[in-house]
Amino acid sequence: MAAPKKGRRSPGGQGRPGRVLAFILIAMVGLVGGMFASGQTTPRLGIDLAGGTSFTLQAKNQPGKPNAITTTNMNTAVGIIERRVNGLGVTESEVQTQGKNHIIVNIPKGTDAKQAREQVGTTAQLAFRPVLLAAPSGKTPEPTPSASSGDKSKDKGDKGKADKDNKGKPSGTPTASSGSSATPSGKQTQGRAVTEALKAPQAPKPTPTPTPSQGAAAGDLQKQFAALDCTTEQGRSLAAKKADAAKATEDVVVCDKDGEEKLLLAPVSVEGVDVTEAKASLDTQRATGWQVDLKFNSSGAKKFADVTGKLAAKPEGQNRFAIVMDGQSVSAPRVTSAIPGGTAMISGNFTQSSAEDLANILSYGALPLSFDIVTETTVSAALGGEQLRAGLIAGAIGLALVIIYLVAYYRGLALVALASLACSAVLTYTIMVLLGKAIGFALNLPAVCGAIVAIGITADSFIVYFERIRDEIREGRTLRPSVERAWPRARRTILVSDFVSFLAAAVLFIVTVGKVQGFAFTLGLTTLLDVVVVFLFTKPLMTLLARRPFFANGHPWSGLDPKRLGARPPLRASRRRPSASADSKEA
């Protein structure tokens, strides 16, 4: 029989446990340091713990659009709803998709729940309106009233003519231009044109534009336009509400999305539902940078060609149209030529992010989705605090019971289990804090329950390994070989158990909606960390402790006392004698 080669380790052996322990300790220090460096040392709390309002929206296909619930459409809707929530002046809100057709909106405490419900539950309306008048975002002097109401139209016409005659001359009320110009693109196919959305860095020249022609309402609109102050959140919100309430056939006054300009707009020329496609792309032919490509349906193509043809025939400053959504202008480009054919291209000083944002907004105009609020939960901060305290108390009781059991049954080995639990707790806590900063993960009450359940799952892994070691000692082996021989069998059991737990958490996370996903996420995370801790901390630590006399000699308080475990005498000598006598007989 060949002698075993020197240096061969037993199955499952680990030659350098100190290095493995050093690795996981360095990782822990790095995570804790990253947590403090991020400036956030406590996990983000969900609405049910911190207080606030939570809505669950369910997407519905509109008639004639049976397959509209797609990832792209849902992500676009999330962006729109998030802008609406931010328009309420809300900070630290959360808007995210869950599952295939649900959106969760969590709004912290201090927000009007009724107003928030109206904002998140209303389908956005996108429209293209010609610009009648543009001015800086602050208040402007009101127009001088005419001698009689019957002469208002004449006075307005004279004012427009005077503005046109004085074009380029200094004016007491300069008009902001968020600028654009449209020119045909020679390298593009027929029907495409370029609309350059360029912010004017200098004070713009006065913009002579036609005045509204709605009879008595025209004067009210001009007064509203002059009094509007888009530099304040209240002014922008009020203008958006009035614009949303207006009919498509009425003139409206709006602010741009950045609050830098206010616009008086004509009735809707093209509706957002006429946009069939909008996407961001990089212009590599003319090297103009990022752009947004638009496509219209047949009806929209005709209306868009008509309005751009009329705008192109107007003087500079009167040739703009605004893209309006939720009562705000998201873009107001100029047009210098008609754009027939149903395709257009908006280009200018876009970055990739800004081009994609505008493309998403334009896509939402054709988004064949609507949403119903299926659940609404409002929790006070006091109730949330009580729930958090109750969850922490439950976790403390569970941990105390586990510790009592480990100390009573495993004695010295309980130190290994407690150190492993502490390692798992540090990893779980820091990762949750960092995930809250990185992806907005919020710890809700079901997530706390998942962490409590994880205590038992983690302790179970230690128990499996300890029992395998004790079985080897009962067979008459010493501690060091017992630790190494027990590991392969314990490892398989731990991996199978954790795999089943993680699979259950993954399935639960996929098929559920709302707060239950917090439970599934925490359970899955702690299950993965259990594998990391057992492999990189518990096993190396046991390998090192097996070399210490307290454990190696089976001290009564070590939890590995052979007498207490009922160990049998070594079996190797008794097994060899029969074979030796048999050999002598044969000789």
XYZ file of C-alpha atoms in Angstrom:
587
model
C 0.000 0.000 0.000
C 1.536 3.344 -1.065
C 2.323 5.777 1.693
C 0.503 9.081 1.528
C 2.530 11.905 0.067
C 3.864 14.490 2.433
C 2.064 17.786 2.483
C -1.263 16.373 1.319
C -4.121 17.938 3.236
C -7.238 16.105 4.274
C -10.395 16.798 2.282
C -11.750 20.169 3.119
C -8.470 21.210 4.703
C -7.485 24.808 4.809
C -3.766 25.499 4.941
C -3.832 29.238 5.694
C -6.891 30.101 7.795
C -5.232 33.274 9.095
C -5.131 34.788 5.614
C -8.795 34.050 5.025
C -9.752 35.637 8.346
C -7.599 38.661 7.538
C -9.371 39.012 4.173
C -12.883 39.109 5.597
C -11.815 41.421 8.435
C -10.296 43.835 5.909
C -13.519 43.662 3.888
C -15.528 44.499 7.005
C -13.279 47.450 7.823
C -13.618 48.666 4.215
C -17.420 48.481 4.329
C -17.589 50.293 7.662
C -15.196 52.945 6.375
C -17.265 53.355 3.221
C -20.376 53.766 5.339
C -18.849 56.600 7.364
C -17.362 58.152 4.231
C -20.818 58.241 2.616
C -22.079 60.410 5.460
C -24.956 58.038 6.241
C -24.575 55.734 9.231
C -28.155 54.531 9.651
C -30.306 52.602 7.179
C -32.980 54.425 5.249
C -36.347 53.709 6.789
C -39.412 52.891 4.752
C -42.711 54.700 4.950
C -44.135 52.237 7.493
C -41.300 53.022 9.914
C -40.489 56.676 9.214
C -44.045 57.813 8.450
C -45.533 59.069 5.186
C -47.770 57.902 2.355
C -47.293 54.957 0.031
C -49.177 54.370 -3.228
C -49.220 51.261 -5.395
C -50.129 52.032 -9.015
C -51.224 49.347 -11.451
C -50.663 49.960 -15.155
C -53.489 49.352 -17.619
C -53.427 49.102 -21.391
C -55.521 51.687 -23.154
C -58.105 50.476 -25.695
C -56.495 49.226 -28.885
C -53.042 48.907 -27.257
C -52.969 45.380 -25.783
C -49.177 45.031 -25.422
C -48.190 48.445 -24.122
C -46.976 47.368 -20.663
C -43.263 47.108 -21.404
C -40.130 47.839 -19.396
C -39.432 50.970 -21.441
C -42.932 52.379 -20.967
C -42.905 51.617 -17.254
C -39.519 53.282 -16.757
C -40.715 56.320 -18.688
C -43.800 56.524 -16.477
C -41.590 56.326 -13.377
C -39.606 59.327 -14.602
C -42.770 61.367 -15.203
C -44.292 60.482 -11.834
C -41.020 61.276 -10.080
C -40.983 64.753 -11.641
C -44.567 65.274 -10.495
C -43.748 64.252 -6.938
C -40.721 66.531 -6.907
C -43.020 69.300 -8.100
C -44.782 69.018 -4.748
C -41.570 70.061 -3.053
C -41.083 66.542 -1.656
C -37.602 65.334 -0.729
C -36.411 61.725 -0.365
C -39.398 60.343 -2.239
C -39.166 56.934 -3.889
C -40.712 56.003 -7.222
C -39.837 52.595 -8.611
C -41.280 49.738 -10.601
C -42.166 46.500 -8.861
C -43.042 43.479 -10.868
C -44.230 43.816 -14.440
C -47.089 46.286 -14.117
C -46.834 48.040 -10.755
C -45.202 51.275 -9.614
C -44.603 52.021 -5.940
C -44.576 55.668 -4.854
C -43.346 56.357 -1.309
C -43.663 59.951 -0.120
C -42.226 60.889 3.298
C -44.208 62.565 6.034
C -45.275 66.187 5.701
C -46.907 65.854 2.275
C -50.564 66.495 1.459
C -51.814 62.968 0.702
C -54.763 64.207 -1.374
C -52.571 66.384 -3.551
C -50.043 63.583 -3.929
C -52.811 61.167 -4.982
C -53.953 63.550 -7.686
C -50.405 63.977 -8.963
C -49.427 60.313 -9.168
C -52.756 58.983 -10.413
C -53.341 61.290 -13.381
C -52.256 60.354 -16.885
C -49.842 62.903 -18.345
C -50.969 64.992 -21.321
C -48.361 66.034 -23.870
C -49.055 68.667 -26.535
C -47.294 70.900 -29.072
C -48.373 74.558 -28.882
C -47.080 77.567 -30.885
C -45.433 80.256 -28.750
C -47.260 83.610 -28.816
C -45.177 85.477 -26.268
C -42.011 84.743 -24.320
C -40.407 86.643 -21.447
C -37.964 86.132 -18.594
C -39.349 84.167 -15.678
C -39.916 87.143 -13.339
C -42.882 89.497 -13.253
C -43.206 91.938 -16.155
C -45.151 95.230 -16.525
C -48.736 94.760 -17.578
C -49.687 95.931 -21.076
C -51.259 99.367 -21.293
C -55.042 99.011 -21.562
C -56.705 100.328 -24.708
C -59.177 103.266 -24.740
C -62.119 100.976 -25.220
C -62.707 97.307 -25.195
C -63.765 97.411 -28.798
C -60.348 98.675 -29.864
C -58.362 95.945 -28.069
C -57.698 93.961 -31.193
C -56.488 97.050 -33.037
C -54.222 98.073 -30.152
C -52.763 94.586 -29.985
C -52.093 94.611 -33.702
C -50.426 98.046 -33.462
C -48.283 96.794 -30.578
C -47.170 93.768 -32.587
C -46.324 96.030 -35.529
C -44.365 98.394 -33.298
C -42.443 95.499 -31.810
C -41.602 94.303 -35.283
C -40.438 97.768 -36.383
C -38.278 98.128 -33.287
C -36.719 94.681 -33.550
C -33.134 94.751 -32.300
C -33.527 98.047 -30.425
C -33.182 98.237 -26.669
C -36.295 97.388 -24.742
C -37.283 97.852 -21.146
C -38.688 94.328 -21.082
C -36.275 91.964 -22.841
C -37.693 88.593 -23.825
C -35.898 85.376 -22.940
C -35.403 82.933 -25.743
C -34.678 79.379 -24.905
C -33.699 79.180 -28.268
C -33.817 77.130 -31.301
C -33.689 77.238 -35.023
C -34.868 74.722 -37.553
C -33.103 74.166 -40.844
C -33.419 71.380 -43.392
C -30.748 68.734 -43.143
C -29.224 67.975 -46.515
C -27.906 64.638 -45.352
C -31.245 63.507 -44.031
C -34.053 61.905 -45.957
C -36.911 64.038 -47.200
C -39.218 65.096 -44.429
C -36.485 65.478 -41.788
C -35.311 68.747 -40.348
C -33.123 69.909 -37.529
C -34.367 71.858 -34.528
C -31.398 73.138 -32.562
C -32.314 73.508 -28.894
C -29.609 75.949 -27.798
C -29.793 78.014 -24.608
C -29.020 81.668 -25.351
C -26.133 82.747 -23.109
C -26.726 86.486 -23.543
C -29.754 88.667 -22.862
C -32.089 88.010 -25.800
C -33.624 90.606 -28.029
C -37.308 91.508 -27.736
C -39.510 88.888 -29.313
C -42.318 90.346 -31.459
C -45.091 87.821 -31.299
C -48.781 87.846 -32.126
C -51.146 88.451 -29.257
C -53.998 86.164 -28.210
C -57.294 86.533 -29.980
C -59.869 85.200 -27.564
C -61.909 88.322 -27.051
C -62.310 89.399 -23.438
C -60.169 86.489 -22.200
C -57.122 87.873 -24.035
C -56.684 90.715 -21.593
C -56.928 88.376 -18.615
C -54.281 86.113 -20.123
C -51.902 89.001 -20.702
C -52.390 90.176 -17.118
C -51.806 86.633 -15.918
C -48.704 86.433 -18.104
C -47.329 89.724 -16.772
C -47.983 88.785 -13.135
C -46.573 85.252 -13.391
C -43.311 84.681 -11.526
C -41.724 81.401 -12.597
C -38.788 81.830 -10.236
C -40.887 80.532 -7.330
C -42.206 77.026 -6.832
C -45.625 78.434 -5.975
C -45.766 80.395 -9.239
C -44.766 77.389 -11.344
C -47.239 75.110 -9.568
C -50.116 77.581 -9.981
C -49.372 78.091 -13.676
C -49.173 74.323 -14.235
C -52.560 73.746 -12.580
C -54.238 76.419 -14.701
C -52.628 75.120 -17.884
C -53.723 71.555 -17.117
C -57.284 72.732 -16.535
C -57.391 74.662 -19.818
C -58.935 73.169 -22.934
C -56.848 72.252 -25.957
C -58.529 75.069 -27.907
C -57.545 77.752 -25.382
C -54.407 79.845 -25.005
C -52.391 79.096 -21.861
C -49.591 80.635 -19.816
C -46.830 78.251 -18.676
C -43.332 78.199 -17.215
C -40.501 76.190 -18.650
C -39.323 73.194 -16.629
C -36.224 75.028 -15.354
C -38.154 78.141 -14.268
C -36.048 80.370 -16.531
C -38.766 81.493 -18.939
C -42.512 82.043 -19.114
C -44.519 81.512 -22.252
C -47.918 82.494 -23.597
C -48.992 79.657 -25.863
C -51.588 79.225 -28.600
C -54.062 76.309 -28.728
C -52.753 72.781 -29.228
C -51.551 72.121 -32.765
C -50.322 68.543 -32.343
C -51.233 66.185 -29.528
C -48.742 63.935 -27.809
C -50.621 60.807 -28.826
C -49.638 61.587 -32.426
C -45.989 60.856 -31.554
C -45.270 57.233 -32.419
C -41.579 57.150 -31.512
C -39.000 59.332 -29.814
C -35.456 58.221 -29.110
C -32.055 59.725 -28.374
C -29.250 59.070 -30.843
C -25.734 60.279 -31.594
C -25.315 62.156 -34.881
C -22.124 60.733 -36.350
C -22.604 62.173 -39.871
C -22.645 65.878 -39.070
C -20.922 65.542 -35.668
C -23.538 67.735 -33.970
C -23.643 65.537 -30.885
C -26.693 63.993 -29.272
C -30.129 64.488 -30.790
C -33.720 63.347 -30.367
C -35.457 61.665 -33.321
C -39.240 62.024 -33.627
C -41.777 60.104 -35.647
C -45.477 60.962 -36.011
C -48.464 58.972 -37.189
C -50.212 60.018 -40.401
C -52.538 62.462 -38.662
C -49.748 63.925 -36.569
C -47.434 64.207 -39.582
C -49.952 66.365 -41.433
C -50.646 68.600 -38.430
C -46.936 68.924 -37.633
C -46.130 69.872 -41.240
C -48.888 72.518 -41.210
C -47.817 74.143 -37.941
C -44.077 74.104 -38.769
C -44.839 75.575 -42.190
C -46.752 78.451 -40.610
C -44.094 78.998 -37.950
C -41.264 78.939 -40.480
C -42.927 81.778 -42.412
C -42.892 84.011 -39.341
C -40.054 86.356 -38.366
C -37.331 85.345 -35.975
C -38.757 85.142 -32.448
C -42.263 84.255 -33.608
C -41.272 80.879 -35.043
C -41.215 78.800 -31.852
C -43.396 75.977 -30.646
C -43.456 74.602 -27.098
C -43.623 70.977 -26.053
C -45.895 71.060 -22.997
C -46.485 68.322 -20.451
C -48.166 68.564 -17.057
C -48.603 72.286 -17.543
C -44.909 72.992 -18.110
C -42.832 73.612 -21.217
C -40.160 70.929 -21.458
C -38.684 72.389 -24.660
C -39.427 75.379 -26.910
C -37.400 75.138 -30.153
C -37.463 77.508 -33.153
C -38.477 76.437 -36.643
C -36.957 77.899 -39.819
C -38.482 75.550 -42.391
C -41.507 73.329 -42.765
C -41.037 69.754 -41.564
C -43.137 67.395 -43.680
C -42.912 63.613 -43.861
C -43.732 62.767 -40.250
C -40.133 62.749 -38.977
C -38.101 65.420 -37.221
C -34.858 65.717 -35.370
C -34.165 67.916 -32.346
C -30.469 68.609 -31.877
C -28.245 71.118 -30.143
C -26.201 71.242 -26.963
C -27.586 67.970 -25.631
C -25.712 65.571 -23.432
C -26.633 61.917 -23.614
C -28.609 62.230 -20.386
C -30.548 65.335 -21.446
C -31.324 63.842 -24.878
C -32.636 60.659 -23.273
C -34.705 62.666 -20.792
C -36.386 64.655 -23.565
C -36.924 61.481 -25.614
C -38.608 59.845 -22.617
C -40.883 62.830 -22.152
C -41.844 62.822 -25.819
C -42.394 59.081 -25.683
C -44.767 59.540 -22.769
C -47.030 61.602 -25.006
C -47.685 58.446 -26.978
C -47.566 56.133 -23.989
C -50.668 53.938 -24.224
C -50.842 53.411 -20.459
C -52.982 54.619 -17.630
C -52.684 53.849 -13.923
C -55.049 52.969 -11.107
C -54.158 53.436 -7.443
C -54.767 49.941 -6.031
C -53.455 50.568 -2.503
C -52.797 53.669 -0.426
C -51.204 53.537 3.010
C -50.657 56.506 5.285
C -48.544 56.024 8.396
C -47.806 58.637 11.048
C -44.255 59.075 12.277
C -45.347 58.047 15.780
C -46.866 54.787 14.558
C -43.780 54.090 12.473
C -41.546 54.626 15.504
C -43.649 52.212 17.537
C -43.439 49.593 14.821
C -39.666 49.996 14.602
C -39.290 49.622 18.366
C -41.511 46.535 18.332
C -39.436 44.999 15.540
C -36.169 45.706 17.338
C -37.521 44.253 20.571
C -38.625 41.103 18.738
C -35.191 40.803 17.168
C -33.462 41.277 20.515
C -35.641 38.582 22.139
C -34.929 36.169 19.313
C -31.192 36.836 19.473
C -31.180 36.424 23.262
C -32.912 33.040 23.008
C -30.408 31.872 20.396
C -27.497 32.981 22.598
C -28.922 31.201 25.657
C -29.360 27.997 23.670
C -25.845 28.158 22.200
C -24.175 28.802 25.560
C -26.170 26.101 27.351
C -25.623 23.433 24.725
C -22.316 24.258 23.023
C -20.487 26.104 25.827
C -17.092 27.196 24.418
C -18.247 26.708 20.829
C -20.862 29.372 21.523
C -18.035 31.930 21.293
C -17.442 30.889 17.684
C -21.141 31.138 16.922
C -21.496 34.566 18.565
C -18.426 35.908 16.775
C -19.865 34.643 13.486
C -23.242 36.252 14.249
C -21.476 39.533 15.036
C -19.584 39.330 11.725
C -22.837 38.670 9.864
C -24.537 41.565 11.679
C -21.773 44.036 10.747
C -21.863 42.964 7.088
C -25.672 43.102 6.927
C -25.926 46.507 8.600
C -23.231 48.234 6.543
C -24.496 46.797 3.258
C -28.054 47.939 4.036
C -26.805 51.441 4.831
C -24.725 51.581 1.644
C -27.595 50.213 -0.469
C -29.838 52.937 0.936
C -27.344 55.522 -0.286
C -26.639 53.821 -3.628
C -29.995 52.488 -4.839
C -32.470 53.954 -2.347
C -33.074 50.708 -0.435
C -35.391 51.441 2.493
C -35.734 49.228 5.532
C -39.420 48.576 6.174
C -41.119 46.434 8.799
C -41.233 43.238 6.664
C -37.515 43.729 5.965
C -36.884 43.856 9.711
C -38.829 40.577 10.003
C -36.597 39.092 7.302
C -33.515 40.081 9.288
C -34.959 38.452 12.415
C -35.671 35.219 10.535
C -32.097 35.343 9.231
C -30.774 35.002 12.790
C -32.174 31.494 12.936
C -30.928 30.627 9.443
C -27.404 31.797 10.265
C -27.351 29.989 13.625
C -28.571 26.827 11.899
C -25.480 26.794 9.680
C -23.180 26.908 12.720
C -25.136 24.123 14.409
C -24.801 21.876 11.349
C -21.022 22.317 11.344
C -20.655 21.902 15.112
C -22.690 18.696 15.094
C -20.581 17.239 12.296
C -17.439 17.983 14.341
C -18.946 16.400 17.446
C -19.908 13.300 15.411
C -16.290 12.902 14.345
C -15.142 13.184 17.967
C -17.673 10.542 18.978
C -15.998 8.273 16.428
C -12.806 8.561 18.445
C -10.889 11.182 16.432
C -9.067 14.149 17.846
C -10.243 17.681 17.242
C -7.947 18.816 14.419
C -8.796 15.968 12.006
C -12.419 16.147 13.146
C -12.652 19.811 12.096
C -11.305 19.017 8.643
C -13.245 15.803 8.078
C -16.523 17.341 9.244
C -16.266 20.327 6.918
C -17.022 18.663 3.514
C -20.224 17.044 4.772
C -21.325 20.133 6.712
C -20.520 22.321 3.702
C -22.839 20.358 1.428
C -25.685 20.508 3.950
C -25.219 24.253 4.517
C -25.129 25.020 0.795
C -28.260 22.978 0.082
C -30.121 24.600 2.985
C -29.082 28.129 2.003
C -29.863 27.481 -1.647
C -33.429 26.476 -0.772
C -33.796 29.565 1.433
C -32.382 31.882 -1.243
C -34.573 30.307 -3.939
C -37.665 30.882 -1.808
C -36.616 34.515 -1.240
C -35.966 35.055 -4.965
C -39.336 33.623 -5.993
C -41.078 35.678 -3.321
C -39.315 38.832 -4.507
C -40.322 38.232 -8.138
C -43.974 37.301 -7.673
C -44.917 39.745 -4.912
C -45.538 43.479 -4.942
C -45.084 46.075 -2.258
C -43.673 45.641 1.207
C -43.406 41.854 1.018
C -40.516 42.390 -1.352
C -38.632 44.026 1.510
C -38.893 40.774 3.457
C -37.753 38.742 0.456
C -34.840 41.069 -0.304
C -33.535 41.031 3.275
C -33.939 37.260 3.536
C -32.044 36.718 0.292
C -29.277 39.136 1.279
C -28.739 37.586 4.716
C -28.765 34.083 3.207
C -25.933 35.022 0.848
C -24.030 36.614 3.713
C -24.518 33.420 5.744
C -22.565 31.492 3.102
C -19.827 34.142 3.113
C -19.532 34.131 6.908
C -19.506 30.350 7.287
C -16.904 29.856 4.549
C -14.640 32.830 5.278
C -15.033 33.278 9.030
C -16.515 30.304 10.926
C -14.471 27.580 9.224
C -11.083 29.374 9.411
C -11.771 30.358 13.021
C -12.516 26.738 13.954
C -9.311 25.631 12.239
C -7.297 28.064 14.366
C -9.100 27.217 17.617
C -8.541 23.489 17.033
C -4.835 24.176 17.614
C -5.480 25.737 21.040
C -5.180 23.399 24.033
C -8.507 24.514 25.534
C -10.387 23.058 22.542
C -7.855 20.486 21.308
C -7.652 18.722 24.713
C -11.425 18.667 25.073
C -11.852 20.904 28.110
C -15.221 20.256 29.789
C -16.304 23.843 28.994
C -15.123 23.711 25.393
C -18.229 21.903 24.189
C -15.966 19.236 22.678
C -15.253 17.030 25.694
C -14.953 13.433 24.357
C -16.263 11.915 27.600
C -19.283 14.184 27.636
C -19.952 13.342 23.991
C -19.602 9.584 24.638
C -16.627 9.092 22.325
C -15.600 5.518 21.497
C -11.970 4.349 21.739
C -9.867 4.707 18.578
C -10.845 2.013 16.081
C -7.800 1.900 13.843
C -5.693 -0.422 16.090
C -8.493 -2.946 16.615
C -9.117 -3.092 12.890
C -5.468 -3.742 12.043
C -4.964 -6.757 14.395
C -7.162 -9.222 12.523
C -5.470 -8.382 9.284
C -2.029 -8.840 10.922
C -2.882 -12.292 12.356
C -4.283 -13.338 9.037
C -1.026 -12.339 7.383
C 0.969 -14.396 9.877
C -1.181 -17.441 9.242
C -0.629 -17.136 5.552
C 3.108 -16.840 6.156
